[in-house]
Amino acid sequence: MAFLLAVAALPLGAQAPAVTAVTAVTARDAFTFETPAGRKVTAVFAILENRGPAPRAVVGGATAVADTLELHEMKRGGGMMQMSPVPSIDIPAGGAVALRPGGLHLMLFGVRQPLVAGDTITVTLTLDDGTRLPIAAEVRKRQGMMR
Ligand SMILES: [Cu+2]
């Protein structure tokens, strides 16, 4: 009986570090660009901070306002800015990673309704330890850089 109890307790114990990880990674200054009617694609940016002692990585995500979310990077290649999917985005222990126009970003495909400046959307990121990080992103007017 004691053995059975110990086994049953294991899953609970295993979840404890994940709960800690939720608070270790935070997002700030999150925003996206508004989508004119008919435009189904936009990008989400934020600064992700990791106050924990272990490196973390974003491995995926989802949002109710779009069909799919991909992790992307933008790099200059042959004089052009090129965008491509990446499998994960690292957040160093005790450090931060900036998702910004012209660099790493979250790409939303199949945006379900126009995003209007002043609105806030929620994007939920999945981290490599299995925890989820909800992010509130402010919708901003599109300016210059990312047409
Ligand atoms: Cu992209």
PDB file of C-alpha atoms and ligand atoms in Angstrom:
ATOM      1  CA  MET A   1       0.000   0.000   0.000  1.00  0.00           C
ATOM      2  CA  ALA A   2       2.806   2.368   0.855  1.00  0.00           C
ATOM      3  CA  PHE A   3       4.403   1.557  -2.501  1.00  0.00           C
ATOM      4  CA  LEU A   4       1.225   2.393  -4.396  1.00  0.00           C
ATOM      5  CA  LEU A   5       0.916   5.722  -2.609  1.00  0.00           C
ATOM      6  CA  ALA A   6       4.482   6.633  -3.479  1.00  0.00           C
ATOM      7  CA  VAL A   7       3.892   5.882  -7.154  1.00  0.00           C
ATOM      8  CA  ALA A   8       0.670   7.856  -7.172  1.00  0.00           C
ATOM      9  CA  ALA A   9       2.456  10.848  -5.675  1.00  0.00           C
ATOM     10  CA  LEU A  10       5.136  10.953  -8.378  1.00  0.00           C
ATOM     11  CA  PRO A  11       3.223  12.847 -11.071  1.00  0.00           C
ATOM     12  CA  LEU A  12       2.371  15.619  -8.614  1.00  0.00           C
ATOM     13  CA  GLY A  13       6.008  15.963  -7.616  1.00  0.00           C
ATOM     14  CA  ALA A  14       7.056  16.070 -11.246  1.00  0.00           C
ATOM     15  CA  GLN A  15       4.758  19.019 -11.903  1.00  0.00           C
ATOM     16  CA  ALA A  16       6.253  21.238  -9.212  1.00  0.00           C
ATOM     17  CA  PRO A  17       9.272  22.455 -11.241  1.00  0.00           C
ATOM     18  CA  ALA A  18       7.000  23.314 -14.178  1.00  0.00           C
ATOM     19  CA  VAL A  19       4.938  25.600 -11.976  1.00  0.00           C
ATOM     20  CA  THR A  20       8.122  27.396 -10.962  1.00  0.00           C
ATOM     21  CA  ALA A  21       9.090  27.773 -14.630  1.00  0.00           C
ATOM     22  CA  VAL A  22       5.852  29.606 -15.405  1.00  0.00           C
ATOM     23  CA  THR A  23       6.923  32.429 -13.148  1.00  0.00           C
ATOM     24  CA  ALA A  24      10.560  32.391 -14.338  1.00  0.00           C
ATOM     25  CA  VAL A  25       9.712  33.498 -17.883  1.00  0.00           C
ATOM     26  CA  THR A  26       7.743  36.677 -18.424  1.00  0.00           C
ATOM     27  CA  ALA A  27       6.845  38.783 -21.430  1.00  0.00           C
ATOM     28  CA  ARG A  28       6.726  42.542 -21.707  1.00  0.00           C
ATOM     29  CA  ASP A  29       6.186  45.174 -24.380  1.00  0.00           C
ATOM     30  CA  ALA A  30       4.171  42.721 -26.507  1.00  0.00           C
ATOM     31  CA  PHE A  31       2.483  44.054 -29.619  1.00  0.00           C
ATOM     32  CA  THR A  32       1.228  43.153 -33.053  1.00  0.00           C
ATOM     33  CA  PHE A  33       0.223  45.123 -36.127  1.00  0.00           C
ATOM     34  CA  GLU A  34      -3.331  45.722 -37.207  1.00  0.00           C
ATOM     35  CA  THR A  35      -4.619  43.750 -40.171  1.00  0.00           C
ATOM     36  CA  PRO A  36      -6.689  45.511 -42.813  1.00  0.00           C
ATOM     37  CA  ALA A  37      -9.722  43.538 -43.983  1.00  0.00           C
ATOM     38  CA  GLY A  38      -8.640  40.602 -46.108  1.00  0.00           C
ATOM     39  CA  ARG A  39      -5.136  40.443 -44.685  1.00  0.00           C
ATOM     40  CA  LYS A  40      -4.709  37.068 -42.981  1.00  0.00           C
ATOM     41  CA  VAL A  41      -1.108  37.315 -41.814  1.00  0.00           C
ATOM     42  CA  THR A  42       0.559  39.356 -39.093  1.00  0.00           C
ATOM     43  CA  ALA A  43       3.445  39.101 -36.657  1.00  0.00           C
ATOM     44  CA  VAL A  44       3.642  39.390 -32.870  1.00  0.00           C
ATOM     45  CA  PHE A  45       6.619  40.884 -31.037  1.00  0.00           C
ATOM     46  CA  ALA A  46       7.629  40.929 -27.355  1.00  0.00           C
ATOM     47  CA  ILE A  47      10.564  40.875 -25.009  1.00  0.00           C
ATOM     48  CA  LEU A  48      10.811  37.535 -23.210  1.00  0.00           C
ATOM     49  CA  GLU A  49      12.708  37.526 -19.934  1.00  0.00           C
ATOM     50  CA  ASN A  50      13.952  34.482 -18.053  1.00  0.00           C
ATOM     51  CA  ARG A  51      14.641  35.128 -14.381  1.00  0.00           C
ATOM     52  CA  GLY A  52      15.229  31.436 -13.692  1.00  0.00           C
ATOM     53  CA  PRO A  53      18.544  29.582 -13.341  1.00  0.00           C
ATOM     54  CA  ALA A  54      17.895  27.321 -16.357  1.00  0.00           C
ATOM     55  CA  PRO A  55      17.812  28.240 -20.040  1.00  0.00           C
ATOM     56  CA  ARG A  56      14.350  27.989 -21.572  1.00  0.00           C
ATOM     57  CA  ALA A  57      13.094  27.975 -25.121  1.00  0.00           C
ATOM     58  CA  VAL A  58       9.838  28.764 -26.863  1.00  0.00           C
ATOM     59  CA  VAL A  59       8.882  25.706 -28.898  1.00  0.00           C
ATOM     60  CA  GLY A  60       5.436  26.679 -30.171  1.00  0.00           C
ATOM     61  CA  GLY A  61       2.266  28.560 -29.482  1.00  0.00           C
ATOM     62  CA  ALA A  62      -1.331  29.248 -30.393  1.00  0.00           C
ATOM     63  CA  THR A  63      -3.893  32.028 -30.373  1.00  0.00           C
ATOM     64  CA  ALA A  64      -7.657  32.183 -30.700  1.00  0.00           C
ATOM     65  CA  VAL A  65      -7.419  34.955 -33.308  1.00  0.00           C
ATOM     66  CA  ALA A  66      -5.528  32.928 -35.940  1.00  0.00           C
ATOM     67  CA  ASP A  67      -5.402  29.394 -37.315  1.00  0.00           C
ATOM     68  CA  THR A  68      -1.693  28.809 -36.782  1.00  0.00           C
ATOM     69  CA  LEU A  69       1.298  30.367 -35.061  1.00  0.00           C
ATOM     70  CA  GLU A  70       4.867  29.836 -36.261  1.00  0.00           C
ATOM     71  CA  LEU A  71       8.204  30.898 -34.801  1.00  0.00           C
ATOM     72  CA  HIS A  72      10.072  32.949 -37.402  1.00  0.00           C
ATOM     73  CA  GLU A  73      13.331  34.756 -37.885  1.00  0.00           C
ATOM     74  CA  MET A  74      14.187  37.443 -40.388  1.00  0.00           C
ATOM     75  CA  LYS A  75      17.670  37.763 -41.800  1.00  0.00           C
ATOM     76  CA  ARG A  76      19.317  39.821 -44.455  1.00  0.00           C
ATOM     77  CA  GLY A  77      20.426  37.567 -47.305  1.00  0.00           C
ATOM     78  CA  GLY A  78      21.657  38.740 -50.691  1.00  0.00           C
ATOM     79  CA  GLY A  79      20.520  42.281 -49.936  1.00  0.00           C
ATOM     80  CA  MET A  80      16.980  41.173 -49.125  1.00  0.00           C
ATOM     81  CA  MET A  81      15.199  40.529 -45.852  1.00  0.00           C
ATOM     82  CA  GLN A  82      14.172  36.899 -45.793  1.00  0.00           C
ATOM     83  CA  MET A  83      11.830  35.239 -43.333  1.00  0.00           C
ATOM     84  CA  SER A  84      11.972  31.597 -42.330  1.00  0.00           C
ATOM     85  CA  PRO A  85      10.518  29.323 -39.636  1.00  0.00           C
ATOM     86  CA  VAL A  86      12.726  28.274 -36.721  1.00  0.00           C
ATOM     87  CA  PRO A  87      12.053  25.240 -34.480  1.00  0.00           C
ATOM     88  CA  SER A  88      12.586  27.146 -31.226  1.00  0.00           C
ATOM     89  CA  ILE A  89      13.588  30.488 -29.717  1.00  0.00           C
ATOM     90  CA  ASP A  90      16.115  30.343 -26.876  1.00  0.00           C
ATOM     91  CA  ILE A  91      15.757  32.473 -23.743  1.00  0.00           C
ATOM     92  CA  PRO A  92      19.050  32.372 -21.815  1.00  0.00           C
ATOM     93  CA  ALA A  93      19.044  31.808 -18.042  1.00  0.00           C
ATOM     94  CA  GLY A  94      18.903  35.165 -16.313  1.00  0.00           C
ATOM     95  CA  GLY A  95      18.609  36.855 -19.699  1.00  0.00           C
ATOM     96  CA  ALA A  96      16.138  37.948 -22.312  1.00  0.00           C
ATOM     97  CA  VAL A  97      15.378  37.635 -26.000  1.00  0.00           C
ATOM     98  CA  ALA A  98      13.790  40.420 -28.017  1.00  0.00           C
ATOM     99  CA  LEU A  99      11.259  39.566 -30.712  1.00  0.00           C
ATOM    100  CA  ARG A 100      11.336  42.642 -32.918  1.00  0.00           C
ATOM    101  CA  PRO A 101      10.537  43.717 -36.498  1.00  0.00           C
ATOM    102  CA  GLY A 102      13.485  42.660 -38.650  1.00  0.00           C
ATOM    103  CA  GLY A 103      14.416  39.796 -36.310  1.00  0.00           C
ATOM    104  CA  LEU A 104      12.753  36.983 -34.412  1.00  0.00           C
ATOM    105  CA  HIS A 105       8.951  37.114 -34.315  1.00  0.00           C
ATOM    106  CA  LEU A 106       5.794  35.086 -33.900  1.00  0.00           C
ATOM    107  CA  MET A 107       3.936  34.710 -37.181  1.00  0.00           C
ATOM    108  CA  LEU A 108       0.168  34.362 -37.249  1.00  0.00           C
ATOM    109  CA  PHE A 109      -1.461  32.746 -40.266  1.00  0.00           C
ATOM    110  CA  GLY A 110      -5.167  32.616 -41.002  1.00  0.00           C
ATOM    111  CA  VAL A 111      -6.119  35.651 -38.922  1.00  0.00           C
ATOM    112  CA  ARG A 112      -9.863  35.172 -38.354  1.00  0.00           C
ATOM    113  CA  GLN A 113     -11.014  38.767 -38.081  1.00  0.00           C
ATOM    114  CA  PRO A 114      -9.408  42.179 -38.656  1.00  0.00           C
ATOM    115  CA  LEU A 115      -7.163  43.260 -35.783  1.00  0.00           C
ATOM    116  CA  VAL A 116      -7.814  46.913 -34.968  1.00  0.00           C
ATOM    117  CA  ALA A 117      -5.324  49.286 -33.348  1.00  0.00           C
ATOM    118  CA  GLY A 118      -6.078  49.623 -29.643  1.00  0.00           C
ATOM    119  CA  ASP A 119      -7.339  46.050 -29.279  1.00  0.00           C
ATOM    120  CA  THR A 120      -5.422  43.472 -27.284  1.00  0.00           C
ATOM    121  CA  ILE A 121      -4.975  39.871 -28.399  1.00  0.00           C
ATOM    122  CA  THR A 122      -3.760  36.924 -26.343  1.00  0.00           C
ATOM    123  CA  VAL A 123      -1.072  34.594 -27.640  1.00  0.00           C
ATOM    124  CA  THR A 124      -0.111  31.539 -25.592  1.00  0.00           C
ATOM    125  CA  LEU A 125       3.449  30.309 -25.993  1.00  0.00           C
ATOM    126  CA  THR A 126       4.582  26.778 -25.154  1.00  0.00           C
ATOM    127  CA  LEU A 127       7.971  26.474 -23.475  1.00  0.00           C
ATOM    128  CA  ASP A 128      10.386  23.550 -23.695  1.00  0.00           C
ATOM    129  CA  ASP A 129       9.508  22.422 -20.165  1.00  0.00           C
ATOM    130  CA  GLY A 130       5.856  22.072 -21.193  1.00  0.00           C
ATOM    131  CA  THR A 131       4.595  25.193 -19.461  1.00  0.00           C
ATOM    132  CA  ARG A 132       2.441  27.796 -21.184  1.00  0.00           C
ATOM    133  CA  LEU A 133       2.999  31.507 -21.183  1.00  0.00           C
ATOM    134  CA  PRO A 134      -0.024  33.676 -22.061  1.00  0.00           C
ATOM    135  CA  ILE A 135       0.957  37.021 -23.558  1.00  0.00           C
ATOM    136  CA  ALA A 136      -1.313  40.042 -24.022  1.00  0.00           C
ATOM    137  CA  ALA A 137      -0.240  41.845 -27.190  1.00  0.00           C
ATOM    138  CA  GLU A 138      -1.431  45.363 -28.000  1.00  0.00           C
ATOM    139  CA  VAL A 139      -2.547  45.899 -31.592  1.00  0.00           C
ATOM    140  CA  ARG A 140      -0.695  48.867 -33.115  1.00  0.00           C
ATOM    141  CA  LYS A 141      -0.981  50.781 -36.363  1.00  0.00           C
ATOM    142  CA  ARG A 142       1.395  49.519 -39.016  1.00  0.00           C
ATOM    143  CA  GLN A 143       4.254  51.928 -39.574  1.00  0.00           C
ATOM    144  CA  GLY A 144       7.095  52.067 -42.098  1.00  0.00           C
ATOM    145  CA  MET A 145       9.162  48.964 -41.428  1.00  0.00           C
ATOM    146  CA  MET A 146       6.918  45.950 -41.918  1.00  0.00           C
ATOM    147  CA  ARG A 147       4.550  46.540 -44.784  1.00  0.00           C
TER     148      ARG A 147
HETATM  149 CU    CU B   1       7.362  35.692 -40.262  1.00  0.00          CU
END
